[in-house]
CSV table of C-alpha atoms and ligand atoms in Angstrom, one decimal:
chain,number,residue,atom,x,y,z
A,1445,UNK,CA,0.6,0.1,0.0
A,1446,UNK,CA,1.1,3.7,-0.7
A,1447,UNK,CA,-0.2,6.7,0.5
A,1448,UNK,CA,1.5,9.1,-1.6
A,1449,UNK,CA,-0.4,8.0,-4.2
A,1450,UNK,CA,-4.4,7.7,-2.2
A,1451,UNK,CA,-2.9,11.1,-0.3
A,1452,UNK,CA,-3.2,12.5,-4.1
A,1453,UNK,CA,-5.3,11.6,-5.5
A,1454,UNK,CA,-7.4,13.0,-2.2
A,1455,UNK,CA,-5.6,16.4,-2.5
A,1456,UNK,CA,-6.7,16.5,-6.5
A,1457,UNK,CA,-9.9,15.7,-5.8
A,1458,UNK,CA,-10.4,18.3,-3.2
A,1459,UNK,CA,-9.4,21.0,-5.0
A,1460,UNK,CA,-9.4,20.1,-8.3
A,1461,UNK,CA,-6.0,21.4,-8.8
A,1462,UNK,CA,-2.4,18.6,-9.9
A,1463,UNK,CA,0.7,19.4,-9.4
A,1464,UNK,CA,2.9,18.0,-11.7
A,1465,UNK,CA,4.9,16.2,-9.9
A,1466,UNK,CA,2.0,15.2,-8.2
A,1467,UNK,CA,0.4,14.5,-11.8
A,1468,UNK,CA,3.3,12.0,-12.8
A,1469,UNK,CA,3.1,9.9,-9.6
A,1470,UNK,CA,-0.3,9.1,-10.6
A,1471,UNK,CA,0.4,8.1,-14.5
A,1472,UNK,CA,3.7,6.1,-13.8
A,1473,UNK,CA,3.2,4.8,-10.0
A,1474,UNK,CA,0.8,2.9,-7.9
A,1475,UNK,CA,-0.3,-0.6,-7.3
A,1476,UNK,CA,-3.8,-2.1,-8.1
A,1477,UNK,CA,-5.8,-0.9,-4.7
A,1478,UNK,CA,-4.0,2.5,-5.5
A,1479,UNK,CA,-5.4,1.9,-9.3
A,1480,UNK,CA,-8.9,0.8,-7.4
A,1481,UNK,CA,-9.1,4.1,-5.6
A,1482,UNK,CA,-7.7,6.8,-8.3
A,1483,UNK,CA,-11.5,5.5,-10.5
A,1484,UNK,CA,-13.4,4.6,-7.9
A,1485,UNK,CA,-13.2,8.2,-6.1
A,1486,UNK,CA,-13.4,9.5,-10.1
A,1487,UNK,CA,-16.7,7.1,-10.2
A,1488,UNK,CA,-17.6,9.1,-7.2
A,1489,UNK,CA,-17.2,13.0,-8.8
A,1490,UNK,CA,-18.5,11.3,-12.1
A,1491,UNK,CA,-22.1,9.5,-10.3
A,1492,UNK,CA,-22.9,13.0,-8.6
A,1493,UNK,CA,-22.9,15.2,-11.5
A,1494,UNK,CA,-24.1,12.5,-14.1
A,1495,UNK,CA,-26.4,9.9,-11.9
A,1496,UNK,CA,-24.4,6.8,-13.4
A,1497,UNK,CA,-25.8,8.2,-16.6
A,1498,UNK,CA,-24.2,7.7,-19.6
A,1499,UNK,CA,-24.4,9.7,-22.9
A,1500,UNK,CA,-24.0,7.9,-26.9
A,1501,UNK,CA,-23.7,10.6,-29.6
A,1502,UNK,CA,-24.4,9.7,-32.7
A,1503,UNK,CA,-21.8,9.3,-34.8
A,1504,UNK,CA,-21.6,9.9,-38.8
A,1505,UNK,CA,-18.6,9.9,-40.7
A,1506,UNK,CA,-19.4,12.0,-44.0
A,1507,UNK,CA,-16.0,12.2,-46.2
A,1508,UNK,CA,-13.1,10.8,-45.4
A,1509,UNK,CA,-11.2,13.0,-48.1
A,1510,UNK,CA,-8.5,15.0,-46.5
A,1511,UNK,CA,-6.3,17.5,-47.3
A,1512,UNK,CA,-3.8,17.8,-44.2
A,1513,UNK,CA,-0.9,15.5,-43.7
A,1514,UNK,CA,-0.9,14.6,-39.9
A,1515,UNK,CA,1.3,11.9,-40.4
A,1516,UNK,CA,-0.5,10.2,-37.5
A,1517,UNK,CA,-3.9,9.3,-39.5
A,1518,UNK,CA,-4.5,7.2,-41.8
A,1519,UNK,CA,-7.2,9.7,-43.8
A,1520,UNK,CA,-4.4,11.8,-44.1
A,1521,UNK,CA,-3.5,13.7,-48.2
A,1522,UNK,CA,-0.9,11.1,-48.9
A,1523,UNK,CA,-2.3,7.5,-48.3
A,1524,UNK,CA,-2.6,7.4,-52.2
A,1525,UNK,CA,-4.4,3.4,-50.6
A,1526,UNK,CA,-7.1,5.3,-48.6
A,1527,UNK,CA,-10.2,4.4,-50.2
A,1528,UNK,CA,-12.6,7.9,-50.8
A,1529,UNK,CA,-15.6,8.6,-50.2
A,1530,UNK,CA,-18.6,11.8,-49.3
A,1531,UNK,CA,-21.5,11.3,-48.6
A,1532,UNK,CA,-24.4,13.5,-49.6
A,1533,UNK,CA,-27.0,15.3,-47.5
A,1534,UNK,CA,-29.6,12.8,-48.5
A,1535,UNK,CA,-27.5,9.9,-46.5
A,1536,UNK,CA,-26.5,12.6,-44.2
A,1537,UNK,CA,-30.3,12.9,-43.3
A,1538,UNK,CA,-30.6,9.6,-43.3
A,1539,UNK,CA,-28.5,8.1,-41.1
A,1540,UNK,CA,-30.4,10.9,-38.5
A,1541,UNK,CA,-33.5,9.2,-39.1
A,1542,UNK,CA,-32.2,5.4,-38.3
A,1543,UNK,CA,-30.6,7.6,-35.3
A,1544,UNK,CA,-33.1,9.2,-33.6
A,1545,UNK,CA,-35.7,6.1,-33.9
A,1546,UNK,CA,-33.5,4.4,-32.0
A,1547,UNK,CA,-33.2,7.1,-29.8
A,1548,UNK,CA,-30.1,9.7,-30.6
A,1549,UNK,CA,-30.2,12.5,-29.3
A,1550,UNK,CA,-27.2,13.8,-30.3
A,1551,UNK,CA,-25.2,13.4,-34.3
A,1552,UNK,CA,-21.5,13.8,-34.6
A,1553,UNK,CA,-21.0,15.0,-37.8
A,1554,UNK,CA,-17.0,14.8,-38.2
A,1555,UNK,CA,-15.0,14.3,-41.7
A,1556,UNK,CA,-11.7,15.4,-42.4
A,1557,UNK,CA,-10.5,19.0,-44.2
A,1558,UNK,CA,-12.4,18.2,-47.3
A,1559,UNK,CA,-12.7,21.2,-49.2
A,1560,UNK,CA,-15.7,19.9,-50.7
A,1561,UNK,CA,-18.1,20.3,-47.2
A,1562,UNK,CA,-17.9,24.5,-48.1
A,1563,UNK,CA,-19.3,26.4,-45.1
A,1564,UNK,CA,-22.9,26.6,-47.9
A,1565,UNK,CA,-22.9,22.9,-47.6
A,1566,UNK,CA,-22.5,22.3,-43.9
A,1567,UNK,CA,-24.8,25.2,-43.2
A,1568,UNK,CA,-27.8,23.9,-45.5
A,1569,UNK,CA,-27.1,20.2,-43.5
A,1570,UNK,CA,-27.0,21.8,-40.3
A,1571,UNK,CA,-30.0,22.9,-40.9
A,1572,UNK,CA,-31.6,20.4,-42.2
A,1573,UNK,CA,-30.8,18.4,-39.4
A,1574,UNK,CA,-32.3,20.7,-36.8
A,1575,UNK,CA,-35.2,21.1,-38.6
A,1576,UNK,CA,-35.8,17.8,-38.9
A,1577,UNK,CA,-34.7,16.7,-35.3
A,1578,UNK,CA,-35.8,19.8,-33.4
A,1579,UNK,CA,-35.1,18.1,-30.3
A,1580,UNK,CA,-31.3,16.5,-30.8
A,1581,UNK,CA,-27.6,18.6,-30.5
A,1582,UNK,CA,-25.6,18.7,-33.4
A,1583,UNK,CA,-22.0,18.1,-33.2
A,1584,UNK,CA,-19.3,19.0,-36.1
A,1585,UNK,CA,-15.7,17.1,-36.4
A,1586,UNK,CA,-14.4,18.7,-39.4
A,1587,UNK,CA,-10.9,20.8,-38.2
A,1588,UNK,CA,-9.6,24.0,-38.2
A,1589,UNK,CA,-11.6,27.0,-39.9
A,1590,UNK,CA,-11.6,30.2,-39.6
A,1591,UNK,CA,-13.8,31.9,-37.1
A,1592,UNK,CA,-16.5,33.5,-39.3
A,1593,UNK,CA,-16.6,30.3,-41.2
A,1594,UNK,CA,-17.6,28.8,-37.3
A,1595,UNK,CA,-20.1,31.4,-36.3
A,1596,UNK,CA,-21.9,31.0,-39.5
A,1597,UNK,CA,-22.4,27.5,-39.2
A,1598,UNK,CA,-23.1,28.3,-35.0
A,1599,UNK,CA,-25.9,30.8,-36.7
A,1600,UNK,CA,-26.7,27.3,-39.0
A,1601,UNK,CA,-27.6,25.5,-35.7
A,1602,UNK,CA,-24.8,23.4,-34.7
A,1603,UNK,CA,-24.1,23.6,-30.3
A,1604,UNK,CA,-21.1,22.1,-30.4
A,1605,UNK,CA,-18.3,21.3,-31.3
A,1606,UNK,CA,-15.2,19.1,-31.2
A,1607,UNK,CA,-10.7,19.6,-32.1
A,1608,UNK,CA,-8.5,17.8,-30.9
A,1609,UNK,CA,-5.7,19.9,-29.9
A,1610,UNK,CA,-3.5,16.5,-30.2
A,1611,UNK,CA,-1.0,18.1,-27.8
A,1612,UNK,CA,-0.5,21.2,-26.3
A,1613,UNK,CA,3.4,21.1,-26.9
A,1614,UNK,CA,4.8,23.3,-30.2
A,1615,UNK,CA,7.5,21.3,-31.1
A,1616,UNK,CA,5.6,18.1,-30.1
A,1617,UNK,CA,3.6,19.2,-32.0
A,1618,UNK,CA,5.4,20.0,-35.5
A,1619,UNK,CA,6.3,16.0,-35.0
A,1620,UNK,CA,3.8,14.2,-35.2
A,1621,UNK,CA,2.2,17.2,-38.6
A,1622,UNK,CA,3.9,19.1,-41.1
A,1623,UNK,CA,5.4,22.2,-41.3
A,1624,UNK,CA,1.9,23.9,-42.9
A,1625,UNK,CA,-0.2,23.0,-39.9
A,1626,UNK,CA,0.5,24.8,-36.4
A,1627,UNK,CA,-0.3,24.0,-33.2
A,1628,UNK,CA,-0.9,27.6,-32.0
A,1629,UNK,CA,-4.0,28.6,-34.5
A,1630,UNK,CA,-5.9,24.7,-33.7
A,1631,UNK,CA,-5.3,26.5,-29.8
A,1632,UNK,CA,-6.8,29.8,-31.2
A,1633,UNK,CA,-10.2,28.0,-33.4
A,1634,UNK,CA,-10.3,26.6,-29.5
A,1635,UNK,CA,-10.9,30.0,-28.2
A,1636,UNK,CA,-12.1,31.0,-30.7
A,1637,UNK,CA,-15.4,28.3,-30.5
A,1638,UNK,CA,-15.4,29.1,-27.6
A,1639,UNK,CA,-16.2,32.7,-27.7
A,1640,UNK,CA,-18.7,31.5,-30.0
A,1641,UNK,CA,-20.4,29.9,-28.1
A,1642,UNK,CA,-20.5,26.1,-28.7
A,1643,UNK,CA,-19.6,23.6,-26.5
A,1644,UNK,CA,-15.9,22.9,-26.9
A,1645,UNK,CA,-14.0,19.7,-27.1
A,1646,UNK,CA,-10.1,19.4,-26.8
A,1647,UNK,CA,-8.2,16.2,-26.7
A,1648,UNK,CA,-5.2,14.4,-27.4
A,1649,UNK,CA,-3.6,10.9,-27.8
A,1650,UNK,CA,-1.9,9.2,-25.4
A,1651,UNK,CA,1.2,8.0,-27.1
A,1652,UNK,CA,1.6,9.6,-30.1
A,1653,UNK,CA,5.6,9.0,-30.8
A,1654,UNK,CA,7.8,11.6,-29.2
A,1655,UNK,CA,5.0,12.0,-26.4
A,1656,UNK,CA,7.1,12.9,-22.9
A,1657,UNK,CA,4.4,12.8,-19.5
A,1658,UNK,CA,5.6,16.7,-19.3
A,1659,UNK,CA,4.1,16.8,-22.4
A,1660,UNK,CA,0.9,15.9,-21.2
A,1661,UNK,CA,1.0,17.9,-18.5
A,1662,UNK,CA,1.2,20.9,-20.5
A,1663,UNK,CA,-2.2,19.5,-21.7
A,1664,UNK,CA,-3.5,19.8,-18.4
A,1665,UNK,CA,-2.4,22.9,-17.9
A,1666,UNK,CA,-3.5,24.5,-21.7
A,1667,UNK,CA,-7.0,22.4,-20.9
A,1668,UNK,CA,-7.4,24.7,-17.3
A,1669,UNK,CA,-7.5,27.5,-19.1
A,1670,UNK,CA,-9.4,26.9,-22.2
A,1671,UNK,CA,-11.8,25.0,-19.5
A,1672,UNK,CA,-13.9,22.2,-22.3
A,1673,UNK,CA,-17.1,21.1,-21.6
A,1674,UNK,CA,-15.3,18.0,-23.7
A,1675,UNK,CA,-12.4,16.5,-23.9
A,1676,UNK,CA,-11.3,13.4,-26.5
A,1677,UNK,CA,-8.0,11.2,-26.2
A,1678,UNK,CA,-8.5,7.7,-26.3
A,1679,UNK,CA,-4.8,5.6,-27.1
A,1680,UNK,CA,-2.6,6.1,-30.2
A,1681,UNK,CA,-2.6,3.3,-32.8
A,1682,UNK,CA,-0.6,2.9,-35.5
A,1683,UNK,CA,-2.2,2.7,-39.2
A,1684,UNK,CA,0.1,0.6,-41.7
A,1685,UNK,CA,0.1,3.9,-44.9
A,1686,UNK,CA,1.3,6.4,-42.5
A,1687,UNK,CA,4.8,7.2,-42.1
A,1688,UNK,CA,4.1,5.9,-38.0
A,1689,UNK,CA,3.6,2.4,-38.9
A,1690,UNK,CA,5.6,1.0,-37.4
A,1691,UNK,CA,4.9,2.8,-33.7
A,1692,UNK,CA,4.0,1.3,-31.0
A,1693,UNK,CA,0.3,1.9,-29.2
A,1694,UNK,CA,-0.2,3.9,-26.2
A,1695,UNK,CA,-1.4,2.4,-23.2
A,1696,UNK,CA,-4.7,1.4,-22.1
A,1697,UNK,CA,-3.2,1.4,-18.3
A,1698,UNK,CA,-2.2,5.2,-19.1
A,1699,UNK,CA,-5.1,6.9,-20.8
A,1700,UNK,CA,-7.6,5.2,-18.9
A,1701,UNK,CA,-5.3,6.6,-15.7
A,1702,UNK,CA,-5.4,10.2,-17.2
A,1703,UNK,CA,-9.8,9.5,-17.8
A,1704,UNK,CA,-10.0,9.7,-13.9
A,1705,UNK,CA,-6.9,12.2,-13.3
A,1706,UNK,CA,-9.9,14.6,-15.5
A,1707,UNK,CA,-12.8,13.7,-14.3
A,1708,UNK,CA,-11.8,15.4,-11.1
A,1709,UNK,CA,-9.6,18.2,-12.0
A,1710,UNK,CA,-12.8,18.7,-14.6
A,1711,UNK,CA,-16.4,17.4,-12.7
A,1712,UNK,CA,-18.3,18.6,-15.5
A,1713,UNK,CA,-16.8,17.8,-18.3
A,1714,UNK,CA,-17.7,15.5,-21.0
A,1715,UNK,CA,-15.6,12.2,-21.5
A,1716,UNK,CA,-16.2,9.7,-24.1
A,1717,UNK,CA,-14.8,6.5,-23.4
A,1718,UNK,CA,-13.5,6.4,-26.4
A,1719,UNK,CA,-13.9,3.9,-29.5
A,1720,UNK,CA,-10.0,4.2,-30.1
A,1721,UNK,CA,-10.2,3.0,-26.7
A,1722,UNK,CA,-12.4,0.0,-27.5
A,1723,UNK,CA,-10.2,-1.1,-30.0
A,1724,UNK,CA,-7.4,-1.4,-27.8
A,1725,UNK,CA,-8.8,-3.3,-25.1
A,1726,UNK,CA,-12.2,-4.7,-26.1
A,1727,UNK,CA,-13.1,-4.1,-22.7
A,1728,UNK,CA,-11.7,-0.5,-23.2
A,1729,UNK,CA,-14.7,1.8,-22.9
A,1730,UNK,CA,-16.4,-0.1,-20.0
A,1731,UNK,CA,-13.7,0.5,-18.5
A,1732,UNK,CA,-13.1,3.7,-19.5
A,1733,UNK,CA,-16.4,4.3,-18.2
A,1734,UNK,CA,-15.9,3.0,-15.3
A,1735,UNK,CA,-13.0,5.5,-14.8
A,1736,UNK,CA,-15.0,8.4,-15.0
A,1737,UNK,CA,-15.9,8.6,-18.3
A,1738,UNK,CA,-19.7,9.6,-19.1
A,1739,UNK,CA,-20.4,9.7,-22.7
A,1740,UNK,CA,-20.1,6.5,-25.6
A,1741,UNK,CA,-20.5,7.2,-29.5
A,1742,UNK,CA,-21.5,4.8,-31.4
A,1743,UNK,CA,-21.5,4.6,-35.0
A,1744,UNK,CA,-23.8,5.5,-37.9
A,1745,UNK,CA,-22.3,6.0,-40.4
A,1746,UNK,CA,-23.7,3.8,-43.2
A,1747,UNK,CA,-22.4,0.2,-43.0
A,1748,UNK,CA,-20.9,0.5,-47.0
A,1749,UNK,CA,-18.7,3.4,-45.4
A,1750,UNK,CA,-18.0,2.2,-42.2
A,1751,UNK,CA,-14.5,0.0,-43.3
A,1752,UNK,CA,-13.3,2.9,-45.0
A,1753,UNK,CA,-13.1,6.0,-42.2
A,1754,UNK,CA,-9.6,3.8,-40.9
A,1755,UNK,CA,-8.1,6.7,-38.8
A,1756,UNK,CA,-5.8,4.4,-37.6
A,1757,UNK,CA,-5.7,0.1,-38.2
A,1758,UNK,CA,-8.7,-3.0,-36.3
A,1759,UNK,CA,-11.3,0.0,-35.8
A,1760,UNK,CA,-14.2,-2.1,-34.0
A,1761,UNK,CA,-17.3,-1.9,-35.9
A,1762,UNK,CA,-17.6,-0.6,-39.6
A,1763,UNK,CA,-18.9,-4.4,-39.9
A,1764,UNK,CA,-21.8,-4.0,-38.0
A,1765,UNK,CA,-24.9,-1.7,-38.9
A,1766,UNK,CA,-26.2,1.2,-36.6
A,1767,UNK,CA,-28.8,-0.2,-34.8
A,1768,UNK,CA,-26.4,-3.5,-33.4
A,1769,UNK,CA,-23.8,-0.7,-32.4
A,1770,UNK,CA,-26.9,0.8,-30.4
A,1771,UNK,CA,-27.7,-1.9,-29.1
A,1772,UNK,CA,-24.3,-3.1,-28.4
A,1773,UNK,CA,-23.6,0.0,-26.5
A,1774,UNK,CA,-26.5,-0.6,-24.3
A,1775,UNK,CA,-25.6,-3.4,-23.6
A,1776,UNK,CA,-22.7,-3.3,-22.2
A,1777,UNK,CA,-24.1,0.2,-20.4
A,1778,UNK,CA,-25.4,-2.3,-18.0
A,1779,UNK,CA,-23.6,-4.4,-17.3
A,1780,UNK,CA,-21.6,-2.7,-15.9
A,1781,UNK,CA,-24.7,-1.3,-13.8
A,1782,UNK,CA,-25.1,2.1,-16.1
A,1783,UNK,CA,-28.1,3.6,-17.7
A,1784,UNK,CA,-28.5,5.4,-21.2
A,1785,UNK,CA,-29.8,8.8,-20.7
A,1786,UNK,CA,-33.2,9.5,-22.9
A,1787,UNK,CA,-30.9,13.5,-22.8
A,1788,UNK,CA,-29.6,15.2,-25.1
A,1789,UNK,CA,-26.7,15.5,-23.1
A,1790,UNK,CA,-25.0,18.2,-22.4
A,1791,UNK,CA,-22.5,19.9,-20.7
A,1792,UNK,CA,-24.4,20.9,-16.7
A,1793,UNK,CA,-23.6,24.3,-17.5
A,1794,UNK,CA,-26.4,24.5,-21.5
A,1795,UNK,CA,-28.7,22.9,-19.3
B,328,5AD,N1,-4.7,6.5,-33.3
B,328,5AD,C1,-5.7,6.8,-32.9
B,328,5AD,N2,-5.8,8.2,-32.1
B,328,5AD,C2,-6.3,8.0,-34.5
B,328,5AD,N3,-6.8,10.1,-34.4
B,328,5AD,C3,-6.6,10.1,-35.8
B,328,5AD,N4,-5.4,8.7,-35.6
B,328,5AD,C4,-5.1,8.3,-34.9
B,328,5AD,C5,-4.2,7.9,-34.7
B,328,5AD,N5,-3.6,6.7,-35.3
B,328,5AD,C6,-8.0,11.0,-34.0
B,328,5AD,C7,-7.1,12.3,-33.5
B,328,5AD,C8,-8.0,12.5,-34.0
B,328,5AD,C9,-9.3,12.4,-34.2
B,328,5AD,C10,-11.3,12.3,-34.6
B,328,5AD,O1,-8.8,11.0,-34.2
B,328,5AD,O2,-7.0,12.8,-32.6
B,328,5AD,O3,-8.2,14.0,-34.0
B,329,FES,FE1,-20.4,-1.7,-32.6
B,329,FES,FE2,-20.4,-2.7,-30.1
B,329,FES,S1,-20.0,-0.7,-30.3
B,329,FES,S2,-20.8,-3.3,-32.6
């Protein structure tokens, strides 16, 4: 037994703050018993805010065209082997119709940075979804744009925006992205999105090449400044047709520790147990919920394109239909003693 570990967990829970030394300790030390203490503390905080409810978000991957060339990502523009596709507005709308029938109240529209989807096209799609499903939230996850573009999406009715910052450290950022991309601009996007009024999600991959524990602490400091409404984290998983194909996969254990720390630091934040976590470990998503996460994002994309939106190798759910993922996740949630929420699942400050 290690009292140091538990004392840090208690202090973290009581103060919602953590020093770098304490952070390193929680990430790297502790036995099984200590970890259970950490996860129990995170669950307790999560339960106080969310009452053992898990929010489901239907994820629609509507285009895998991307003008960017991030070294980690399977749909980077240099990957000539990626089989590119775009959904039509009608196809996207029909995904939402199916999604609402199976009980989803949030649709997450995600794509690569695809110039075909101009602001006008995005706004048309958002308006059409909100018209057909006025009780549902629309989340966009379509990358870096200008503040003017973000404002247009917001005015068209989009509620939330996901843009992982990937790493808060400039030098680390430059090891994951080509020179044409800038970590500073990405952070600026997040501040712009917040100012416009979106519920905003940032996030990182755990275990990307060259990532240090210090880097992750910088991510936490950045999040404390941004105060995001959502934080998406999952392990890095290599993709065979990228420059990082031979790099090791990120650690599930480290991802779970980080989820718990984030729950204790940000009690009200929306924290998904991601598909990457479920890919790296068959029970990863359940473990994520039991470590303080409160969101799951079942795939709602049409089954004929699912095996094309591959950011990393081995992605789960590429052979399933929307209804199957829905039933699967509902089962997983109830087996660990949680329930699926009926509400839209907004951040507590937006209810
Ligand atoms: N492994 C895990 N996650 C990845 N992402 C992109 N490529 C990978 C990968 N190889 C994540 C990024 C991106 C989000 C949509 O998916 O963090 O922001
Ligand atoms: Fe898709 Fe389990 S969530 S099959």
